[in-house]
Amino acid sequence: MLVSTRGRYALRILLELGKYDAARYVPLPLIAQRQDISEKYLESIVSTLVKAGLLDGMRGKNGGYRLNRPLEGYSVGEVLRLTEGSLAPVSCLETEVNSCPRAGDCHTLPMWKKLDDLINGYLDSITLSDLLAGDTPSCI
């Protein structure tokens, strides 16, 4: 699993918005400037976050974006699955049903399933609030 810039930037956007009053809409140019990320690239990421219901957006003079739930209500796993599509360590685990013809005879599949469970469980256990507080749970 390699997390793309899209996933990393989505987390940075959400964390940046978490620093502001929850009622305030923060303009995209300000987020881009503070995070040193292209505004054009941020637009596509923010669009995904709004469509998925993770952010509220408002157009106009006082427009921008804001979180629509408390920081504790966002898990890193949720954000990364949205932006990355899958966190699976191997392609045969990317969908609900494993369609690999070798799945029944694969001696490594249980190991990959356990790793997938560990990755998802760990990332789901970390909230944006944890990240802003500098408090990330240990793996064990």
Short mmCIF file of N, CA and C in Angstrom, two decimals:
data_model
loop_
_atom_site.label_atom_id
_atom_site.label_comp_id
_atom_site.label_asym_id
_atom_site.label_seq_id
_atom_site.Cartn_x
_atom_site.Cartn_y
_atom_site.Cartn_z
N MET A 1 0.85 -1.18 0.00
CA MET A 1 0.00 0.00 0.00
C MET A 1 0.90 1.24 0.00
N LEU A 2 0.66 2.09 -0.95
CA LEU A 2 1.37 3.36 -1.04
C LEU A 2 0.31 4.45 -1.10
N VAL A 3 0.30 5.33 -0.13
CA VAL A 3 -0.70 6.40 -0.08
C VAL A 3 -0.24 7.51 -1.02
N SER A 4 -1.13 7.92 -1.91
CA SER A 4 -0.83 8.96 -2.90
C SER A 4 -0.86 10.35 -2.27
N THR A 5 -0.41 11.33 -3.07
CA THR A 5 -0.50 12.72 -2.61
C THR A 5 -1.96 13.09 -2.38
N ARG A 6 -2.86 12.54 -3.15
CA ARG A 6 -4.29 12.84 -3.00
C ARG A 6 -4.77 12.49 -1.59
N GLY A 7 -4.39 11.32 -1.11
CA GLY A 7 -4.78 10.91 0.24
C GLY A 7 -4.10 11.74 1.32
N ARG A 8 -2.82 11.99 1.14
CA ARG A 8 -2.08 12.79 2.12
C ARG A 8 -2.60 14.22 2.16
N TYR A 9 -2.86 14.79 0.99
CA TYR A 9 -3.37 16.17 0.93
C TYR A 9 -4.78 16.26 1.50
N ALA A 10 -5.61 15.25 1.29
CA ALA A 10 -6.96 15.27 1.86
C ALA A 10 -6.88 15.37 3.37
N LEU A 11 -5.98 14.60 3.97
CA LEU A 11 -5.79 14.68 5.42
C LEU A 11 -5.31 16.07 5.82
N ARG A 12 -4.38 16.63 5.07
CA ARG A 12 -3.87 17.96 5.39
C ARG A 12 -4.95 19.02 5.30
N ILE A 13 -5.82 18.92 4.29
CA ILE A 13 -6.93 19.86 4.13
C ILE A 13 -7.85 19.79 5.35
N LEU A 14 -8.24 18.57 5.71
CA LEU A 14 -9.15 18.39 6.84
C LEU A 14 -8.51 18.88 8.15
N LEU A 15 -7.24 18.60 8.33
CA LEU A 15 -6.55 19.07 9.53
C LEU A 15 -6.45 20.59 9.56
N GLU A 16 -6.19 21.18 8.41
CA GLU A 16 -6.14 22.65 8.33
C GLU A 16 -7.49 23.24 8.73
N LEU A 17 -8.57 22.69 8.19
CA LEU A 17 -9.90 23.19 8.52
C LEU A 17 -10.22 22.96 10.00
N GLY A 18 -9.66 21.91 10.58
CA GLY A 18 -9.89 21.63 11.99
C GLY A 18 -9.29 22.66 12.93
N LYS A 19 -8.41 23.50 12.42
CA LYS A 19 -7.79 24.55 13.23
C LYS A 19 -8.67 25.79 13.36
N TYR A 20 -9.75 25.85 12.59
CA TYR A 20 -10.62 27.03 12.57
C TYR A 20 -11.91 26.76 13.33
N ASP A 21 -12.59 27.85 13.67
CA ASP A 21 -13.91 27.77 14.27
C ASP A 21 -14.81 26.95 13.35
N ALA A 22 -15.56 26.02 13.92
CA ALA A 22 -16.38 25.09 13.13
C ALA A 22 -17.43 25.80 12.28
N ALA A 23 -17.86 26.97 12.67
CA ALA A 23 -18.89 27.70 11.91
C ALA A 23 -18.30 28.49 10.74
N ARG A 24 -17.00 28.65 10.71
CA ARG A 24 -16.35 29.50 9.70
C ARG A 24 -16.05 28.71 8.42
N TYR A 25 -16.38 29.32 7.29
CA TYR A 25 -16.00 28.78 5.99
C TYR A 25 -14.63 29.34 5.63
N VAL A 26 -13.71 28.48 5.31
CA VAL A 26 -12.34 28.89 5.00
C VAL A 26 -12.15 28.86 3.48
N PRO A 27 -11.73 29.97 2.88
CA PRO A 27 -11.56 30.02 1.42
C PRO A 27 -10.45 29.08 0.95
N LEU A 28 -10.66 28.48 -0.19
CA LEU A 28 -9.69 27.55 -0.76
C LEU A 28 -8.32 28.18 -0.98
N PRO A 29 -8.23 29.43 -1.46
CA PRO A 29 -6.90 30.03 -1.63
C PRO A 29 -6.11 30.10 -0.33
N LEU A 30 -6.79 30.31 0.78
CA LEU A 30 -6.11 30.37 2.07
C LEU A 30 -5.57 28.98 2.45
N ILE A 31 -6.39 27.95 2.23
CA ILE A 31 -5.94 26.59 2.52
C ILE A 31 -4.73 26.25 1.64
N ALA A 32 -4.83 26.58 0.36
CA ALA A 32 -3.73 26.30 -0.58
C ALA A 32 -2.45 26.99 -0.13
N GLN A 33 -2.57 28.24 0.27
CA GLN A 33 -1.40 29.00 0.70
C GLN A 33 -0.80 28.41 1.97
N ARG A 34 -1.64 28.14 2.94
CA ARG A 34 -1.14 27.64 4.23
C ARG A 34 -0.54 26.24 4.12
N GLN A 35 -1.04 25.45 3.18
CA GLN A 35 -0.54 24.08 3.02
C GLN A 35 0.47 23.96 1.87
N ASP A 36 0.71 25.06 1.15
CA ASP A 36 1.64 25.06 0.02
C ASP A 36 1.31 23.97 -0.99
N ILE A 37 0.02 23.95 -1.38
CA ILE A 37 -0.50 22.99 -2.35
C ILE A 37 -1.22 23.78 -3.44
N SER A 38 -1.09 23.35 -4.67
CA SER A 38 -1.75 24.00 -5.79
C SER A 38 -3.26 24.09 -5.56
N GLU A 39 -3.79 25.28 -5.78
CA GLU A 39 -5.23 25.49 -5.60
C GLU A 39 -6.03 24.61 -6.55
N LYS A 40 -5.54 24.46 -7.77
CA LYS A 40 -6.24 23.63 -8.75
C LYS A 40 -6.33 22.17 -8.29
N TYR A 41 -5.24 21.65 -7.74
CA TYR A 41 -5.23 20.27 -7.24
C TYR A 41 -6.16 20.14 -6.03
N LEU A 42 -6.14 21.15 -5.17
CA LEU A 42 -7.01 21.14 -4.00
C LEU A 42 -8.48 21.11 -4.40
N GLU A 43 -8.83 21.81 -5.46
CA GLU A 43 -10.22 21.84 -5.92
C GLU A 43 -10.76 20.45 -6.16
N SER A 44 -9.98 19.60 -6.82
CA SER A 44 -10.47 18.25 -7.12
C SER A 44 -10.58 17.41 -5.85
N ILE A 45 -9.67 17.60 -4.92
CA ILE A 45 -9.73 16.83 -3.67
C ILE A 45 -10.91 17.30 -2.83
N VAL A 46 -11.08 18.62 -2.72
CA VAL A 46 -12.18 19.18 -1.93
C VAL A 46 -13.52 18.75 -2.52
N SER A 47 -13.61 18.71 -3.84
CA SER A 47 -14.84 18.27 -4.50
C SER A 47 -15.20 16.84 -4.06
N THR A 48 -14.22 15.97 -4.00
CA THR A 48 -14.44 14.60 -3.54
C THR A 48 -14.91 14.58 -2.09
N LEU A 49 -14.29 15.39 -1.25
CA LEU A 49 -14.64 15.43 0.16
C LEU A 49 -16.06 15.98 0.37
N VAL A 50 -16.45 16.96 -0.43
CA VAL A 50 -17.80 17.53 -0.33
C VAL A 50 -18.83 16.50 -0.79
N LYS A 51 -18.58 15.86 -1.94
CA LYS A 51 -19.51 14.86 -2.47
C LYS A 51 -19.72 13.70 -1.50
N ALA A 52 -18.67 13.35 -0.78
CA ALA A 52 -18.75 12.24 0.18
C ALA A 52 -19.36 12.67 1.52
N GLY A 53 -19.63 13.96 1.67
CA GLY A 53 -20.25 14.45 2.90
C GLY A 53 -19.29 14.72 4.04
N LEU A 54 -18.00 14.81 3.74
CA LEU A 54 -17.01 15.08 4.79
C LEU A 54 -16.83 16.58 5.03
N LEU A 55 -17.18 17.39 4.05
CA LEU A 55 -17.07 18.85 4.14
C LEU A 55 -18.34 19.50 3.67
N ASP A 56 -18.56 20.73 4.14
CA ASP A 56 -19.60 21.60 3.59
C ASP A 56 -18.90 22.68 2.81
N GLY A 57 -19.47 23.04 1.67
CA GLY A 57 -18.92 24.12 0.87
C GLY A 57 -19.97 25.19 0.65
N MET A 58 -19.49 26.43 0.53
CA MET A 58 -20.39 27.55 0.27
C MET A 58 -19.72 28.48 -0.72
N ARG A 59 -20.46 28.85 -1.75
CA ARG A 59 -19.94 29.78 -2.76
C ARG A 59 -20.20 31.21 -2.33
N GLY A 60 -19.50 32.12 -2.98
CA GLY A 60 -19.76 33.53 -2.73
C GLY A 60 -18.68 34.22 -1.93
N LYS A 61 -18.99 35.47 -1.61
CA LYS A 61 -18.02 36.35 -0.95
C LYS A 61 -17.43 35.76 0.33
N ASN A 62 -18.25 35.23 1.18
CA ASN A 62 -17.79 34.65 2.44
C ASN A 62 -17.74 33.13 2.38
N GLY A 63 -17.61 32.62 1.17
CA GLY A 63 -17.64 31.18 0.97
C GLY A 63 -16.33 30.49 1.30
N GLY A 64 -16.37 29.20 1.13
CA GLY A 64 -15.21 28.37 1.39
C GLY A 64 -15.67 27.00 1.83
N TYR A 65 -14.88 26.39 2.70
CA TYR A 65 -15.17 25.03 3.15
C TYR A 65 -15.02 24.94 4.66
N ARG A 66 -15.77 24.00 5.23
CA ARG A 66 -15.66 23.76 6.67
C ARG A 66 -15.98 22.30 6.95
N LEU A 67 -15.50 21.84 8.09
CA LEU A 67 -15.84 20.50 8.55
C LEU A 67 -17.30 20.48 8.95
N ASN A 68 -17.97 19.37 8.77
CA ASN A 68 -19.38 19.30 9.16
C ASN A 68 -19.63 18.35 10.33
N ARG A 69 -18.55 17.93 10.98
CA ARG A 69 -18.66 17.13 12.19
C ARG A 69 -17.44 17.41 13.07
N PRO A 70 -17.47 17.00 14.30
CA PRO A 70 -16.31 17.22 15.16
C PRO A 70 -15.09 16.45 14.65
N LEU A 71 -13.91 16.91 14.99
CA LEU A 71 -12.67 16.24 14.57
C LEU A 71 -12.66 14.76 14.94
N GLU A 72 -13.26 14.43 16.08
CA GLU A 72 -13.31 13.03 16.53
C GLU A 72 -14.16 12.17 15.61
N GLY A 73 -14.98 12.80 14.77
CA GLY A 73 -15.88 12.06 13.88
C GLY A 73 -15.26 11.67 12.55
N TYR A 74 -14.00 11.99 12.34
CA TYR A 74 -13.30 11.65 11.10
C TYR A 74 -12.17 10.67 11.42
N SER A 75 -12.19 9.51 10.77
CA SER A 75 -11.06 8.60 10.95
C SER A 75 -10.13 8.70 9.74
N VAL A 76 -8.87 8.46 9.98
CA VAL A 76 -7.89 8.46 8.90
C VAL A 76 -8.26 7.40 7.87
N GLY A 77 -8.70 6.24 8.35
CA GLY A 77 -9.09 5.16 7.44
C GLY A 77 -10.20 5.57 6.49
N GLU A 78 -11.21 6.26 7.01
CA GLU A 78 -12.33 6.73 6.19
C GLU A 78 -11.82 7.64 5.07
N VAL A 79 -10.97 8.58 5.43
CA VAL A 79 -10.46 9.55 4.45
C VAL A 79 -9.60 8.85 3.40
N LEU A 80 -8.72 7.97 3.84
CA LEU A 80 -7.83 7.30 2.88
C LEU A 80 -8.58 6.32 1.98
N ARG A 81 -9.58 5.62 2.51
CA ARG A 81 -10.37 4.73 1.63
C ARG A 81 -11.13 5.55 0.57
N LEU A 82 -11.59 6.74 0.97
CA LEU A 82 -12.29 7.61 0.02
C LEU A 82 -11.36 8.08 -1.09
N THR A 83 -10.16 8.50 -0.72
CA THR A 83 -9.25 9.08 -1.71
C THR A 83 -8.41 8.05 -2.45
N GLU A 84 -8.12 6.93 -1.80
CA GLU A 84 -7.26 5.91 -2.40
C GLU A 84 -8.06 4.79 -3.07
N GLY A 85 -9.30 4.62 -2.66
CA GLY A 85 -10.12 3.54 -3.22
C GLY A 85 -10.00 2.27 -2.40
N SER A 86 -8.81 1.89 -2.01
CA SER A 86 -8.60 0.68 -1.23
C SER A 86 -7.29 0.82 -0.47
N LEU A 87 -7.24 0.17 0.67
CA LEU A 87 -6.01 0.13 1.45
C LEU A 87 -5.44 -1.28 1.47
N ALA A 88 -6.02 -2.15 0.65
CA ALA A 88 -5.62 -3.56 0.62
C ALA A 88 -4.15 -3.71 0.23
N PRO A 89 -3.43 -4.61 0.91
CA PRO A 89 -2.02 -4.83 0.58
C PRO A 89 -1.82 -5.64 -0.70
N VAL A 90 -2.84 -6.38 -1.12
CA VAL A 90 -2.77 -7.16 -2.36
C VAL A 90 -4.07 -6.98 -3.13
N SER A 91 -4.00 -7.08 -4.44
CA SER A 91 -5.16 -6.79 -5.29
C SER A 91 -6.34 -7.72 -5.06
N CYS A 92 -6.09 -8.95 -4.65
CA CYS A 92 -7.22 -9.89 -4.48
C CYS A 92 -8.12 -9.52 -3.29
N LEU A 93 -7.68 -8.60 -2.46
CA LEU A 93 -8.49 -8.17 -1.32
C LEU A 93 -9.13 -6.80 -1.53
N GLU A 94 -9.02 -6.26 -2.73
CA GLU A 94 -9.55 -4.92 -2.99
C GLU A 94 -11.07 -4.87 -3.09
N THR A 95 -11.71 -6.01 -3.31
CA THR A 95 -13.17 -6.05 -3.41
C THR A 95 -13.71 -6.98 -2.33
N GLU A 96 -15.02 -6.88 -2.06
CA GLU A 96 -15.67 -7.72 -1.05
C GLU A 96 -15.47 -9.20 -1.34
N VAL A 97 -15.68 -9.58 -2.61
CA VAL A 97 -15.56 -10.99 -3.01
C VAL A 97 -14.20 -11.19 -3.66
N ASN A 98 -13.46 -12.13 -3.16
CA ASN A 98 -12.15 -12.45 -3.71
C ASN A 98 -12.35 -13.33 -4.94
N SER A 99 -12.08 -12.77 -6.10
CA SER A 99 -12.31 -13.51 -7.34
C SER A 99 -11.04 -14.18 -7.88
N CYS A 100 -10.01 -14.24 -7.09
CA CYS A 100 -8.77 -14.87 -7.51
C CYS A 100 -9.00 -16.38 -7.67
N PRO A 101 -8.65 -16.93 -8.81
CA PRO A 101 -8.86 -18.37 -9.01
C PRO A 101 -8.00 -19.23 -8.08
N ARG A 102 -6.97 -18.66 -7.49
CA ARG A 102 -6.08 -19.42 -6.60
C ARG A 102 -6.43 -19.24 -5.12
N ALA A 103 -7.46 -18.47 -4.83
CA ALA A 103 -7.79 -18.14 -3.43
C ALA A 103 -7.95 -19.39 -2.56
N GLY A 104 -8.58 -20.42 -3.09
CA GLY A 104 -8.81 -21.65 -2.32
C GLY A 104 -7.53 -22.39 -1.99
N ASP A 105 -6.50 -22.22 -2.78
CA ASP A 105 -5.22 -22.92 -2.58
C ASP A 105 -4.09 -22.00 -2.15
N CYS A 106 -4.39 -20.77 -1.86
CA CYS A 106 -3.34 -19.79 -1.55
C CYS A 106 -2.96 -19.86 -0.07
N HIS A 107 -1.73 -20.27 0.17
CA HIS A 107 -1.24 -20.38 1.54
C HIS A 107 -0.90 -19.02 2.15
N THR A 108 -0.75 -17.99 1.31
CA THR A 108 -0.41 -16.66 1.84
C THR A 108 -1.65 -15.79 2.09
N LEU A 109 -2.80 -16.21 1.58
CA LEU A 109 -4.00 -15.39 1.71
C LEU A 109 -4.36 -15.06 3.17
N PRO A 110 -4.30 -16.00 4.10
CA PRO A 110 -4.62 -15.63 5.50
C PRO A 110 -3.70 -14.54 6.04
N MET A 111 -2.43 -14.57 5.64
CA MET A 111 -1.50 -13.54 6.07
C MET A 111 -1.90 -12.18 5.50
N TRP A 112 -2.25 -12.13 4.23
CA TRP A 112 -2.66 -10.88 3.60
C TRP A 112 -3.95 -10.36 4.21
N LYS A 113 -4.88 -11.26 4.52
CA LYS A 113 -6.14 -10.84 5.16
C LYS A 113 -5.86 -10.22 6.53
N LYS A 114 -4.98 -10.85 7.29
CA LYS A 114 -4.64 -10.33 8.63
C LYS A 114 -3.97 -8.95 8.51
N LEU A 115 -3.07 -8.81 7.54
CA LEU A 115 -2.43 -7.51 7.32
C LEU A 115 -3.46 -6.46 6.93
N ASP A 116 -4.40 -6.83 6.07
CA ASP A 116 -5.47 -5.91 5.65
C ASP A 116 -6.29 -5.49 6.86
N ASP A 117 -6.64 -6.43 7.72
CA ASP A 117 -7.40 -6.12 8.93
C ASP A 117 -6.61 -5.19 9.86
N LEU A 118 -5.31 -5.45 9.99
CA LEU A 118 -4.46 -4.61 10.84
C LEU A 118 -4.37 -3.18 10.31
N ILE A 119 -4.16 -3.05 9.00
CA ILE A 119 -4.06 -1.73 8.37
C ILE A 119 -5.35 -0.95 8.58
N ASN A 120 -6.48 -1.57 8.23
CA ASN A 120 -7.76 -0.87 8.34
C ASN A 120 -8.11 -0.57 9.79
N GLY A 121 -7.90 -1.54 10.67
CA GLY A 121 -8.20 -1.32 12.09
C GLY A 121 -7.37 -0.20 12.68
N TYR A 122 -6.10 -0.18 12.36
CA TYR A 122 -5.21 0.85 12.89
C TYR A 122 -5.62 2.23 12.36
N LEU A 123 -5.80 2.36 11.05
CA LEU A 123 -6.14 3.66 10.48
C LEU A 123 -7.53 4.12 10.91
N ASP A 124 -8.45 3.17 11.14
CA ASP A 124 -9.77 3.54 11.62
C ASP A 124 -9.74 3.99 13.08
N SER A 125 -8.70 3.60 13.80
CA SER A 125 -8.60 3.96 15.22
C SER A 125 -8.03 5.37 15.43
N ILE A 126 -7.53 5.98 14.36
CA ILE A 126 -6.93 7.31 14.47
C ILE A 126 -7.90 8.35 13.93
N THR A 127 -8.19 9.37 14.73
CA THR A 127 -9.08 10.44 14.29
C THR A 127 -8.26 11.69 13.96
N LEU A 128 -8.91 12.63 13.32
CA LEU A 128 -8.25 13.92 13.06
C LEU A 128 -7.88 14.60 14.37
N SER A 129 -8.70 14.42 15.37
CA SER A 129 -8.41 14.99 16.68
C SER A 129 -7.11 14.41 17.23
N ASP A 130 -6.91 13.10 17.06
CA ASP A 130 -5.67 12.46 17.50
C ASP A 130 -4.47 13.08 16.80
N LEU A 131 -4.59 13.27 15.49
CA LEU A 131 -3.47 13.81 14.72
C LEU A 131 -3.13 15.23 15.14
N LEU A 132 -4.14 16.07 15.34
CA LEU A 132 -3.87 17.44 15.75
C LEU A 132 -3.27 17.49 17.15
N ALA A 133 -3.63 16.52 17.97
CA ALA A 133 -3.09 16.48 19.33
C ALA A 133 -1.73 15.80 19.38
N GLY A 134 -1.30 15.23 18.24
CA GLY A 134 -0.02 14.53 18.21
C GLY A 134 -0.09 13.19 18.92
N ASP A 135 -1.29 12.62 18.98
CA ASP A 135 -1.51 11.39 19.74
C ASP A 135 -2.00 10.28 18.81
N THR A 136 -1.08 9.48 18.30
CA THR A 136 -1.47 8.36 17.45
C THR A 136 -1.28 7.07 18.21
N PRO A 137 -2.32 6.23 18.23
CA PRO A 137 -2.26 4.98 18.99
C PRO A 137 -1.18 4.04 18.44
N SER A 138 -0.64 3.23 19.33
CA SER A 138 0.36 2.25 18.88
C SER A 138 -0.35 1.13 18.14
N CYS A 139 0.40 0.38 17.40
CA CYS A 139 -0.14 -0.70 16.59
C CYS A 139 -0.59 -1.88 17.44
N ILE A 140 -0.01 -2.05 18.59
CA ILE A 140 -0.31 -3.25 19.39
C ILE A 140 -1.20 -2.89 20.55
#
